[in-house]
Amino acid sequence: MKARYPDCILFFRMGDFYEMFFEDAVTAAPVLEIALTSRNKNSEDAIPLCGVPYHAASGYIARLIARGFKVAVCEQTEDPREAKGVVKREVVRVVTPGLVLDAENLDAKQNNYLGALQVREGRYGLAVVDISTGEFQVAESAEREVFLAEAAGREIRELLIPE
């Protein structure tokens, strides 16, 4: 799963906890102010890990997002009692600053804009959406200064740009 989401901190569901491993654990533990431990603690191949209770995950995810990280949430996708071998898991959502949906992690007094920028053939395009409210706006201009003023007038939490 980590290979599919290399730019995210992976919250890997294991029973009642979301676990983080390797570099994710080393990065997240101090940000979340939780203990960094390891599997095979006393061996040369010790694996750094840390974890948070699943019922408190949204608060921990919000702290990571506030510090500029992205989080991939990996859930069990089959009933462990019916699984043959390892329980199947899949990433069910990726949380980024512009994709926060948990009401307790949103400020009701301000929008949480996700923006997309496109420059093509001398024209500048900007689309912004607040997925928590459904607000969607688009602006386009051939004048760079007009476009920059339009973009600067918004508090965009995350901006998507083409490669």
Tab-separated table of N, CA, C and O in Angstrom, residues 114-120 123-128 139 147-148 151 156 158-163:
chain	number	residue	atom	x	y	z
A	114	LEU	N	-10.113	24.067	-2.470
A	114	LEU	CA	-9.191	23.294	-3.284
A	114	LEU	C	-9.193	23.992	-4.638
A	114	LEU	O	-10.256	24.222	-5.215
A	115	GLY	N	-8.018	24.355	-5.118
A	115	GLY	CA	-7.942	25.081	-6.375
A	115	GLY	C	-7.224	24.284	-7.445
A	115	GLY	O	-6.415	23.406	-7.144
A	116	ALA	N	-7.518	24.611	-8.691
A	116	ALA	CA	-6.827	24.010	-9.840
A	116	ALA	C	-6.464	25.136	-10.797
A	116	ALA	O	-7.303	25.977	-11.118
A	117	LEU	N	-5.215	25.132	-11.228
A	117	LEU	CA	-4.680	26.176	-12.093
A	117	LEU	C	-4.345	25.594	-13.455
A	117	LEU	O	-3.806	24.487	-13.547
A	118	GLN	N	-4.647	26.344	-14.494
A	118	GLN	CA	-4.289	25.932	-15.851
A	118	GLN	C	-3.854	27.168	-16.628
A	118	GLN	O	-4.545	28.189	-16.594
A	119	VAL	N	-2.723	27.073	-17.293
A	119	VAL	CA	-2.259	28.123	-18.190
A	119	VAL	C	-2.099	27.491	-19.564
A	119	VAL	O	-1.388	26.496	-19.716
A	120	ARG	N	-2.807	28.053	-20.552
A	120	ARG	CA	-2.746	27.481	-21.895
A	120	ARG	C	-2.991	28.589	-22.921
A	120	ARG	O	-3.932	29.363	-22.781
A	123	ARG	N	-3.771	32.114	-21.868
A	123	ARG	CA	-4.936	32.315	-20.995
A	123	ARG	C	-4.699	31.601	-19.675
A	123	ARG	O	-4.097	30.548	-19.637
A	124	TYR	N	-5.198	32.224	-18.626
A	124	TYR	CA	-5.024	31.701	-17.272
A	124	TYR	C	-6.394	31.273	-16.748
A	124	TYR	O	-7.350	32.048	-16.801
A	125	GLY	N	-6.462	30.042	-16.231
A	125	GLY	CA	-7.723	29.545	-15.695
A	125	GLY	C	-7.556	29.085	-14.267
A	125	GLY	O	-6.526	28.513	-13.898
A	126	LEU	N	-8.548	29.366	-13.451
A	126	LEU	CA	-8.554	28.950	-12.052
A	126	LEU	C	-9.938	28.424	-11.704
A	126	LEU	O	-10.950	29.085	-11.996
A	127	ALA	N	-9.969	27.234	-11.127
A	127	ALA	CA	-11.226	26.692	-10.601
A	127	ALA	C	-11.016	26.440	-9.119
A	127	ALA	O	-9.959	25.958	-8.711
A	128	VAL	N	-11.993	26.808	-8.313
A	128	VAL	CA	-11.925	26.546	-6.872
A	128	VAL	C	-13.215	25.867	-6.439
A	128	VAL	O	-14.300	26.169	-6.940
A	139	ALA	N	-12.661	31.066	-12.913
A	139	ALA	CA	-12.248	32.363	-13.448
A	139	ALA	C	-11.251	32.125	-14.568
A	139	ALA	O	-10.453	31.185	-14.511
A	147	PHE	N	-5.665	37.828	-13.436
A	147	PHE	CA	-5.736	36.457	-12.936
A	147	PHE	C	-5.104	36.342	-11.550
A	147	PHE	O	-5.675	35.740	-10.643
A	148	LEU	N	-3.915	36.911	-11.366
A	148	LEU	CA	-3.226	36.840	-10.063
A	148	LEU	C	-4.048	37.515	-8.971
A	148	LEU	O	-4.101	37.025	-7.840
A	151	ALA	N	-6.813	35.100	-8.033
A	151	ALA	CA	-6.299	33.986	-7.228
A	151	ALA	C	-5.903	34.443	-5.831
A	151	ALA	O	-6.152	33.740	-4.839
A	156	ILE	N	-6.848	29.710	-0.695
A	156	ILE	CA	-6.809	28.356	-1.243
A	156	ILE	C	-5.913	27.493	-0.363
A	156	ILE	O	-4.747	27.810	-0.166
A	158	GLU	N	-5.201	24.240	-0.906
A	158	GLU	CA	-4.416	23.323	-1.709
A	158	GLU	C	-4.610	23.698	-3.174
A	158	GLU	O	-5.726	23.982	-3.588
A	159	LEU	N	-3.519	23.721	-3.931
A	159	LEU	CA	-3.583	24.099	-5.321
A	159	LEU	C	-3.039	22.979	-6.185
A	159	LEU	O	-1.920	22.498	-5.974
A	160	LEU	N	-3.836	22.546	-7.131
A	160	LEU	CA	-3.430	21.516	-8.091
A	160	LEU	C	-2.948	22.194	-9.353
A	160	LEU	O	-3.622	23.077	-9.886
A	161	ILE	N	-1.777	21.776	-9.820
A	161	ILE	CA	-1.231	22.349	-11.041
A	161	ILE	C	-0.775	21.202	-11.941
A	161	ILE	O	-0.331	20.166	-11.463
A	162	PRO	N	-0.883	21.396	-13.251
A	162	PRO	CA	-0.426	20.332	-14.160
A	162	PRO	C	1.095	20.221	-14.113
A	162	PRO	O	1.790	21.191	-13.815
A	163	GLU	N	1.611	19.033	-14.415
A	163	GLU	CA	3.050	18.833	-14.410
A	163	GLU	C	3.699	19.744	-15.414
A	163	GLU	O	4.764	20.244	-15.249
